[in-house]
Coordinates of C-alpha atoms and ligand atoms in Angstrom, one line a residue:
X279 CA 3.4 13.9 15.9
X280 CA 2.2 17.7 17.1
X281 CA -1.5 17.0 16.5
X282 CA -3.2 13.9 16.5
X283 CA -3.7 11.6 13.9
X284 CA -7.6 12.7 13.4
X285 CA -6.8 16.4 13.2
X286 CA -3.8 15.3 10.6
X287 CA -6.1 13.6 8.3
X288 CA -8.2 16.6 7.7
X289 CA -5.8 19.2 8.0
X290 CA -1.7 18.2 7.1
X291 CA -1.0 18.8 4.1
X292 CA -3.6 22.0 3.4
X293 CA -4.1 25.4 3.9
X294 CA -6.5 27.7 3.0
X295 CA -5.6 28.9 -0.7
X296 CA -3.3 31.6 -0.9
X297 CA -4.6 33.0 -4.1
X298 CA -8.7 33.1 -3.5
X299 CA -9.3 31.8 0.0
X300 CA -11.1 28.4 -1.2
X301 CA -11.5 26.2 2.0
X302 CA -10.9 23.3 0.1
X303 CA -7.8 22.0 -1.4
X304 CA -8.5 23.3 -5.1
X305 CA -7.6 21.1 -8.1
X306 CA -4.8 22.5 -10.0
X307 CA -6.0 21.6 -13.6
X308 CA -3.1 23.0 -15.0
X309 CA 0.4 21.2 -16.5
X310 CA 3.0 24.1 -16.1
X311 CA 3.2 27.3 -14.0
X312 CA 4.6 30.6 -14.7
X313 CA 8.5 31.4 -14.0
X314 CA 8.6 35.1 -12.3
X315 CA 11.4 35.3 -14.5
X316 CA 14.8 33.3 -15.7
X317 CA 16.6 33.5 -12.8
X318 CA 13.4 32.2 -11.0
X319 CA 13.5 29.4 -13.5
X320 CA 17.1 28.6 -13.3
X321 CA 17.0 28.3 -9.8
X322 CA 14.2 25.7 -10.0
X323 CA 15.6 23.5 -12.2
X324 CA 18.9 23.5 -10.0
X325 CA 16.0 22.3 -6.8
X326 CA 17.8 25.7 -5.3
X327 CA 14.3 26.8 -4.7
X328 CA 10.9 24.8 -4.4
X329 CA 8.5 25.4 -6.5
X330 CA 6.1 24.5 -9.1
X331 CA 7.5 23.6 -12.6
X332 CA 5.5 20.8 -14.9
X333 CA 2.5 19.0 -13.3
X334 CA 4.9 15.3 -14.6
X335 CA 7.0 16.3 -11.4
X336 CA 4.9 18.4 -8.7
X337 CA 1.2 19.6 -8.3
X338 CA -0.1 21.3 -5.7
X339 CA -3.0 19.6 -5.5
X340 CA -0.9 16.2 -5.6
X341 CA 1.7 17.5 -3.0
X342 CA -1.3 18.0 -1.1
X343 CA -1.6 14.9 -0.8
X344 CA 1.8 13.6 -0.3
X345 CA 2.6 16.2 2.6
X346 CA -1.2 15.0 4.2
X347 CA 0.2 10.9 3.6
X348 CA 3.7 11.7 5.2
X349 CA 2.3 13.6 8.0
X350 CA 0.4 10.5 8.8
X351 CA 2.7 8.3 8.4
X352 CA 5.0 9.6 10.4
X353 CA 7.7 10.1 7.8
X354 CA 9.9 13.0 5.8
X355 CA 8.2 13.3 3.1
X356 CA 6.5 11.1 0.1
X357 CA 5.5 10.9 -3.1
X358 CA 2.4 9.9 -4.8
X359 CA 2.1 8.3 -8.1
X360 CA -0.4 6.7 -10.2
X361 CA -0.8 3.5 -9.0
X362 CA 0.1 1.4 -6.0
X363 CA 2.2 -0.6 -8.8
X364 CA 4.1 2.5 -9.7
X365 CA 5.0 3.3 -6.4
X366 CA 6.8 -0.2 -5.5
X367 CA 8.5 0.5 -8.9
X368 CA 9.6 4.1 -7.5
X369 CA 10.3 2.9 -3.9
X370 CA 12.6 0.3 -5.5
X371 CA 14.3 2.3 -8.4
X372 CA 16.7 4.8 -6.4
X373 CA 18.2 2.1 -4.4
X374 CA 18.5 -0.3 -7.0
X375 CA 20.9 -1.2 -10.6
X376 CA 21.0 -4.0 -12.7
X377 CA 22.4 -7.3 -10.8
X378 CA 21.0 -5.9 -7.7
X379 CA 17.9 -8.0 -6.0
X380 CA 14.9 -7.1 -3.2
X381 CA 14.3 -9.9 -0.6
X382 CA 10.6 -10.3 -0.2
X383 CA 7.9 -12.0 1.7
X384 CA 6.0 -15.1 0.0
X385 CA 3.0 -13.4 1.2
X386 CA 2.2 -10.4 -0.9
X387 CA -0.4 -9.0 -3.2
X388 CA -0.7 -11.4 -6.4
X389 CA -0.2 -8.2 -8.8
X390 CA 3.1 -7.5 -6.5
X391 CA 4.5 -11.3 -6.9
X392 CA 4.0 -10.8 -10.8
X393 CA 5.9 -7.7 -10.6
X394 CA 8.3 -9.0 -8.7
X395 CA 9.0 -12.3 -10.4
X396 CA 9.0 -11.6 -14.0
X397 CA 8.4 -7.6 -14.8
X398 CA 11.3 -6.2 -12.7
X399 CA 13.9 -9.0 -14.3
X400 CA 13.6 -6.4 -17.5
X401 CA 15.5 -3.8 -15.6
X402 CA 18.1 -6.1 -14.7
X403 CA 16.5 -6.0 -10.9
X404 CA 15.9 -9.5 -9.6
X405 CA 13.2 -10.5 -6.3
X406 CA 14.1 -13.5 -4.0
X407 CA 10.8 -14.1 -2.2
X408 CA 11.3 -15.9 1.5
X409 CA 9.2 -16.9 4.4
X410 CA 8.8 -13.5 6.3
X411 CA 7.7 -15.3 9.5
X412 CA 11.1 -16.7 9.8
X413 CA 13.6 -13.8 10.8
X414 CA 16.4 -16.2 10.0
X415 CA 15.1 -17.2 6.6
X416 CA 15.2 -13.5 5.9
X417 CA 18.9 -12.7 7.0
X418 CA 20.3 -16.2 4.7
X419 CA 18.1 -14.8 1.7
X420 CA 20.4 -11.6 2.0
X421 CA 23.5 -11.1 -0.2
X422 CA 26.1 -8.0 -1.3
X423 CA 23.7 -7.9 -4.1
X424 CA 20.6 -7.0 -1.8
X425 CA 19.2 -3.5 -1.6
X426 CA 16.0 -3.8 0.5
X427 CA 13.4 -6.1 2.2
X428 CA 9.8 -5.9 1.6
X429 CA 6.5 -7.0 3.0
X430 CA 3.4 -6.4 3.6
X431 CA 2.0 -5.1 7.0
X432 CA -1.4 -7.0 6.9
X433 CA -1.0 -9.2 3.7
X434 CA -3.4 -9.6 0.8
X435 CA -5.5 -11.6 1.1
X436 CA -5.6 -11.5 4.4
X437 CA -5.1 -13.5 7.2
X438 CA -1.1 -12.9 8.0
X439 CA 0.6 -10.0 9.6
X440 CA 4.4 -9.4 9.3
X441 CA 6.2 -9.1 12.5
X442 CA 7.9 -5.7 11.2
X443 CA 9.4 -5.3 14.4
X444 CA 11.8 -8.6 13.9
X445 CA 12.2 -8.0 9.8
X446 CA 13.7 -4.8 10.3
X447 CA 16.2 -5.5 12.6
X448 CA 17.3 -8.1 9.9
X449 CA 17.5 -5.2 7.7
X450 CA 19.2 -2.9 10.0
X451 CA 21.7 -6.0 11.4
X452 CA 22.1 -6.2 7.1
X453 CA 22.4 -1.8 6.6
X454 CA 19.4 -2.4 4.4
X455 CA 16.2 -0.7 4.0
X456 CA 13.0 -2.4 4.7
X457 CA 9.9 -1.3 2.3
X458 CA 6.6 -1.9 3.7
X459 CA 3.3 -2.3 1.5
X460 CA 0.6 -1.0 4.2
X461 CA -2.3 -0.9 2.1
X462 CA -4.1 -3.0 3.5
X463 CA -4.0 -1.5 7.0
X464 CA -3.7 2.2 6.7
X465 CA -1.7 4.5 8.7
X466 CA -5.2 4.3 11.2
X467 CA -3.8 0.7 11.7
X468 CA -0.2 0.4 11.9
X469 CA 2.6 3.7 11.3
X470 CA 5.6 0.8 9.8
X471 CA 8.2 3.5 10.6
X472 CA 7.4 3.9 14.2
X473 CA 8.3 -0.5 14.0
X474 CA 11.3 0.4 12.0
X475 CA 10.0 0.8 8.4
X476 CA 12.5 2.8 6.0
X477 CA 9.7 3.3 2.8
X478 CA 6.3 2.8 3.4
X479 CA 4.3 2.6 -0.1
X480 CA 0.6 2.3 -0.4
X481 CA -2.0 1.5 -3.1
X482 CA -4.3 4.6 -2.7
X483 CA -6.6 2.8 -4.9
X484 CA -8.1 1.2 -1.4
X485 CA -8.9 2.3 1.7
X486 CA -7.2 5.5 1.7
X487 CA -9.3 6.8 -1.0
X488 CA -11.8 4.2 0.3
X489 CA -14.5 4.4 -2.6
X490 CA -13.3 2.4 -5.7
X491 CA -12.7 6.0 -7.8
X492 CA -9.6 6.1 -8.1
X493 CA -5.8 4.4 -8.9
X494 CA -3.2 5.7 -7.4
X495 CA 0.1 5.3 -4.9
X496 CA 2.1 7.2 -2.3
X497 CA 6.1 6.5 -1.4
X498 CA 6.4 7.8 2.2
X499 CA 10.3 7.9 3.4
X500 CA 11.1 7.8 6.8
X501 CA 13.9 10.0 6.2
X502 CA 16.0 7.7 9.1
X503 CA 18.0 5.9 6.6
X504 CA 21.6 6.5 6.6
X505 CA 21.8 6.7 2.4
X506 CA 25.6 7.6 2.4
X507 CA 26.9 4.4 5.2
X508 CA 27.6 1.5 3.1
X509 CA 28.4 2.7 -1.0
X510 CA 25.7 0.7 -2.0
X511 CA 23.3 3.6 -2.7
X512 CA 25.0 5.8 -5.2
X513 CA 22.1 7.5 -6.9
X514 CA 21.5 8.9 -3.5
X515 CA 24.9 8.8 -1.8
X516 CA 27.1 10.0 -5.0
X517 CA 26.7 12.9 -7.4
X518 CA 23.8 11.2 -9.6
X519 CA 24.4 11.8 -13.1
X520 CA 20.7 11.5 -14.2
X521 CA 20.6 14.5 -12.6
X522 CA 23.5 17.0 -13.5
X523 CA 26.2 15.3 -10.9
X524 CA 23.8 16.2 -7.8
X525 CA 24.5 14.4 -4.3
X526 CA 20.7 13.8 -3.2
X527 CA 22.2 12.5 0.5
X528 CA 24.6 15.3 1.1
X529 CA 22.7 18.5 -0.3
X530 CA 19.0 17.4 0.7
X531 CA 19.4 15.2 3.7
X532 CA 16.6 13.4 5.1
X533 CA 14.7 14.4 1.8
X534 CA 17.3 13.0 -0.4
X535 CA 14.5 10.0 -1.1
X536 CA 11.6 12.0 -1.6
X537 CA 13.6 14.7 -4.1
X538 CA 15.3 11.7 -6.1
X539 CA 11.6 10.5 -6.5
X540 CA 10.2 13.7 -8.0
X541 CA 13.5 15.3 -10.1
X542 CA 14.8 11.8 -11.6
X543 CA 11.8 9.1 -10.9
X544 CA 9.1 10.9 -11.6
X545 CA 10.7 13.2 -14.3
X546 CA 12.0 10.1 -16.3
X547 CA 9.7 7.8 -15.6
X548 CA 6.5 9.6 -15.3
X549 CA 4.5 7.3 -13.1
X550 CA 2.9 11.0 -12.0
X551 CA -0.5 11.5 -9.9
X552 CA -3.3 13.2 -11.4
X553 CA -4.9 16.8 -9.4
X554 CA -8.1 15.0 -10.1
X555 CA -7.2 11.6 -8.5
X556 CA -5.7 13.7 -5.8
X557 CA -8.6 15.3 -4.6
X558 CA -10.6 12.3 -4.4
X559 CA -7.9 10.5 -2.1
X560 CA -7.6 13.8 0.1
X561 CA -11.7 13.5 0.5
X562 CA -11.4 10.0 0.9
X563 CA -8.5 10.5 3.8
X564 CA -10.5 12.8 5.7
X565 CA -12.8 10.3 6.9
X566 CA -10.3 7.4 7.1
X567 CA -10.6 7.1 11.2
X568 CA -14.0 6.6 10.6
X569 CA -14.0 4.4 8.2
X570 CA -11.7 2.0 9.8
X571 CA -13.1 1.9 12.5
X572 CA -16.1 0.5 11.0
X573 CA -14.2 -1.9 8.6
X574 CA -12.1 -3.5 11.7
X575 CA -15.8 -3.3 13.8
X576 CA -18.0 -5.1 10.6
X577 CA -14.8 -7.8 9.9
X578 CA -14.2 -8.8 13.7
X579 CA -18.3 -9.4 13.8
X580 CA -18.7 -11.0 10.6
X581 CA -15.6 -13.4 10.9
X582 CA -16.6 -14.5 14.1
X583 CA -19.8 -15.1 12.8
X584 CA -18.6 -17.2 9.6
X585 CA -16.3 -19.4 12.0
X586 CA -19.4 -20.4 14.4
X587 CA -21.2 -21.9 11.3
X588 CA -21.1 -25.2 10.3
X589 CA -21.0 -24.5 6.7
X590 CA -17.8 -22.8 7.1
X591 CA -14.3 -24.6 7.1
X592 CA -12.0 -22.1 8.4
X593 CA -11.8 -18.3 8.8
X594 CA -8.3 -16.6 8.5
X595 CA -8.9 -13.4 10.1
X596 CA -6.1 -12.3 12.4
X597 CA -9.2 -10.9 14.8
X598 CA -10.1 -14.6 15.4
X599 CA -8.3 -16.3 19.0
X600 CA -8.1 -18.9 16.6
X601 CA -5.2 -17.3 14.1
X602 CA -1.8 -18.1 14.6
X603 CA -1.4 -14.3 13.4
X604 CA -3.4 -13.2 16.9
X605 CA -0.7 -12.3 19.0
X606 CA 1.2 -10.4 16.6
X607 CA -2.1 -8.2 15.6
X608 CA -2.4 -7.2 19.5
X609 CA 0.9 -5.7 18.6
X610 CA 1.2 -4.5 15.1
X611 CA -2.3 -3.5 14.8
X612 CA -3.4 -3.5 17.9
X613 CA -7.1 -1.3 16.8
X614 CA -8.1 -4.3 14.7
X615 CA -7.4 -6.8 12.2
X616 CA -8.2 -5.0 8.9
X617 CA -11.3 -5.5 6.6
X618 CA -10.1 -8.4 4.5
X619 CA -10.1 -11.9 4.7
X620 CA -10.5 -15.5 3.0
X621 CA -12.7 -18.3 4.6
X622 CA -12.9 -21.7 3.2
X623 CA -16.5 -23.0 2.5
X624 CA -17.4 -27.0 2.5
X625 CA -18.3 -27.8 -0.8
X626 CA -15.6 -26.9 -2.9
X627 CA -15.0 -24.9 -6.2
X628 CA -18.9 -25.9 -7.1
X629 CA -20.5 -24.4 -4.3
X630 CA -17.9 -21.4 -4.2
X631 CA -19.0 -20.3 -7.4
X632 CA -22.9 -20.5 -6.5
X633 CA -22.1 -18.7 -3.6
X634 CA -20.7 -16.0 -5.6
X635 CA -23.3 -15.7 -8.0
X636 CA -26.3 -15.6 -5.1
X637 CA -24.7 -12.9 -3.1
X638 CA -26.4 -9.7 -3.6
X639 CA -25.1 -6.7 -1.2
X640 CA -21.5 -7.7 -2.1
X641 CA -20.0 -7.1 -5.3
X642 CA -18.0 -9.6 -6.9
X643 CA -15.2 -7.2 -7.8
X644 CA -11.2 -7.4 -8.4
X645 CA -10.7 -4.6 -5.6
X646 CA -10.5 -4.4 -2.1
X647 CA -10.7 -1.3 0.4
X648 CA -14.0 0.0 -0.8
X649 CA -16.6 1.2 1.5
X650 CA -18.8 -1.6 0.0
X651 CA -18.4 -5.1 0.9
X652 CA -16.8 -7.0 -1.5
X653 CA -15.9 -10.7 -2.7
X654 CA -13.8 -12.6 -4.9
X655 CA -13.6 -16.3 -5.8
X656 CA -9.6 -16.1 -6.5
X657 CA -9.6 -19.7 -8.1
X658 CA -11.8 -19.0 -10.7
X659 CA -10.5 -15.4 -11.2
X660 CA -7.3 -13.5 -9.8
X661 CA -5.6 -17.1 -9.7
X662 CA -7.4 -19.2 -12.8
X663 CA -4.1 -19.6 -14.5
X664 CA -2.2 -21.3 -11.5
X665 CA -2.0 -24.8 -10.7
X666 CA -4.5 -26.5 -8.4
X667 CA -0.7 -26.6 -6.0
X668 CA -0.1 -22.7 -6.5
X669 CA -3.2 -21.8 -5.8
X670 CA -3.4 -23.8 -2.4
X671 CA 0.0 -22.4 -1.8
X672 CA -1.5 -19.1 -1.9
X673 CA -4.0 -19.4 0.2
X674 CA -6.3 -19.4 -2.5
X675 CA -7.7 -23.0 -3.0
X676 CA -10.6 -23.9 -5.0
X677 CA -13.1 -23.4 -2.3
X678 CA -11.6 -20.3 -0.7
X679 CA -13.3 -17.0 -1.2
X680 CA -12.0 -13.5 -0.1
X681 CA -13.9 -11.1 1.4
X682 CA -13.7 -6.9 1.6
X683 CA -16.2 -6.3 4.5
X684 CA -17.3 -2.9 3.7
X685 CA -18.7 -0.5 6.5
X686 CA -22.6 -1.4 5.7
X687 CA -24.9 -2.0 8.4
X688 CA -23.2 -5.7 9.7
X689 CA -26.5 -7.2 10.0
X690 CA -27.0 -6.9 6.3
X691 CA -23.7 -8.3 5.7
X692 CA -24.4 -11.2 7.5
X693 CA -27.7 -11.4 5.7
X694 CA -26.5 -11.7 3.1
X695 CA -23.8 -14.4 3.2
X696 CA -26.1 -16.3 5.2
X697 CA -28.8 -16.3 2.0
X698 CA -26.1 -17.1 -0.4
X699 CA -24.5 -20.0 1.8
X700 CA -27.7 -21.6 2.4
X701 CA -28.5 -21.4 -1.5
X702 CA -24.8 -22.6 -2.2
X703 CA -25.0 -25.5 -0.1
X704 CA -28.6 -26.5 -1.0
Ligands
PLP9 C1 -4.0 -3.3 -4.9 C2 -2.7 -3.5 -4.2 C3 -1.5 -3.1 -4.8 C4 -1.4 -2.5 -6.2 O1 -2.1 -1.3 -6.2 P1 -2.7 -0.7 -7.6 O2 -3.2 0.7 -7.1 O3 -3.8 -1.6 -8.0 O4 -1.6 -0.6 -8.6 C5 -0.3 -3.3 -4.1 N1 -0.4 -3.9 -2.8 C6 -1.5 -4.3 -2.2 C7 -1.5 -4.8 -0.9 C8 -2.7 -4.1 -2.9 O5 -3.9 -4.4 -2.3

């Protein structure tokens, strides 16, 4: 990293604009872009030149974006897409074929386990989903089928963190790729590549953008993964007929990802970014220091404060001395926990639901990441149509609620829980 990561997040990515000066990254409301001529579009087409050809594969205003994301990620280069769904779908779609299966953590965003489980079974793709806090579990899970690992960094909804460190040198024992979700804590938090990460995706819907305005999703590659070692990569590694017989790995080198992504992925499967979503995630990125540092500040003080009172059962915040995750935060996010977490109230689903209903500051929303504090009763909500069993099993029992401590003033925060608690358990 030349500058540091502050200066990155307001500046990579960005220059002033060639054409009229505008400080500010403009949006590029346009689909297509004028060819100087044939040649200049032939050459184009053949990725002999870069340059701007139909807003479904590049943008400027959305490779903004992308080049600001990599920068602070660490990686290559990236992608960004229209959804943090569509980019685990275009992190996974190079490497994989029909027959071929991801190993993942138990422990992931419920949307993500859906995906997993059932959706990606239409393509043929299959998930087996393991105990990520068990290195060994990890390595028997793997077969000659396998094409990557996945996890989450801090995982939704909170409470875990995934020693990356030991998962990916199970998948670099294994010559696989390891994919890590790090929504949840930001580049600010943890860079996954600098513990090893191949992909890194993210759900810009959260705290990158930071504001609940927009959906979208970034694929950041390393650009360390040897694509051409083991034949089990031939969209990258062999000449890829989706896109006239090129060979991604031996023309484009540590880009081969990040070009597959935009000439075949995004060209045929059109998951693309709006300029207008862009802008608001460049905006939102500019401040994200800030803002995590307030988030991590505002969840520390709040959790603490949840786990001293005697209404409370039990906080899962990382933060907390009393998490078995503690340790490994010191070391994977060593700048603080994150913003989310559940805690389990005494009174059950009953008093859960008044508690809810009586909080006023936070919203009782189906997001997380926003710059408002948020809350969600998953047992009567994300997780209504599980089993009483499934939804213990996923941390989300009937009298666990999840919380999205925004970056208000904390003493309000508290304020507020400690209103709707008292009229909860009244
Ligand atoms: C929200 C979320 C997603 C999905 O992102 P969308 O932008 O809603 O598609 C994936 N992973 C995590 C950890 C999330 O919080």
């Amino acid at each position: 990293m030349t500058q540091g990561f502050d200066t990155l997040a307001i500046h990579a990515g960005t220059a002033p604009d060639a054409a009229t000066g505008a400080r500010q990254v403009p949006i590029y409301q346009t689909t297509a872009y004028v060819f100087r001529d044939s040649d200049h579009a032939a050459k184009l087409f053949n990725l002999q030149e870069v340059g701007y050809i139909y807003s479904r594969l590049t943008n400027p205003t959305v490779s903004a974006l992308a080049n600001r994301v990599a920068a602070l990620e660490g990686g290559a280069g990236a992608v960004a897409c229209s959804s943090g769904h569509a980019a685990q779908l275009m992190a996974l779609f190079p490497l994989m074929a029909p027959g071929c299966n991801v190993v993942a953590s138990t422990k992931l965003y419920g949307g993500t386990i859906q995906q997993f489980t059932n959706t990606i079974r239409k393509f043929g793709w299959s998930a087996k989903l393991v105990d990520f806090d068990d290195p060994k579990a990890i390595a028997a899970a793997i077969d000659d089928n396998t094409r990557a690992l996945f996890c989450e960094t801090i995982c939704n909804p909170g409470g875990a963190i995934s020693d990356l460190d030991a998962i990916a040198r199970v998948a670099n024992h294994a010559g696989l790729p390891l994919i890590v979700d790090n929504t949840t804590a930001t580049p600010y938090l943890c860079r996954p590549i600098e513990h090893g990460a191949t992909l890194v995706v993210h759900s810009a819907t959260k705290y990158l953008t930071g504001n609940g305005t927009v959906t979208g999703g970034i694929v950041v590659d390393s650009g360390k993964f040897d694509w051409s070692a083991s034949g089990k990569f031939p969209s990258l590694s062999e000449p890829e007929p989706a896109y006239h017989g090129l060979t991604f790995h031996a023309a484009l080198g540590a880009m081969a990802f990040t070009f597959h992504s935009i000439a075949v992925g995004l060209r045929d499967l059109g998951m693309t970014m709006n300029p207008q979503g862009a802008h608001y995630t460049l905006m939102g990125i500019e401040t994200l220091s800030l803002r995590m540092q307030r988030h991590v500040e505002n969840a520390q003080t709040v959790a603490e404060w949840l786990e001293a009172d005697p209404r409370v059962e039990f906080v899962t915040y990382p933060g907390l001395k009393s998490s078995p995750y503690h340790s490994l935060a010191k070391m994977i996010v060593p700048k603080g926990a994150g913003g989310l977490f559940t805690f389990a109230m005494k009174g059950g689903y009953d008093a859960c639901v008044k508690f809810v209903d009586n909080l006023k500051l936070f919203s009782h929303v189906a997001n997380l990441g926003d710059t408002r504090s948020l809350v969600i009763h998953s047992a009567s909500t994300t997780h209504r149509q599980l089993s009483d069993e499934q939804r213990v099993a996923a941390g989300a029992g009937p009298n666990v609620v999840r919380l999205s401590i925004g970056i208000e003033d904390v003493r309000d925060i508290i304020a507020d829980l400690d209103q709707a608690l008292t009229a909860a358990t009244a």
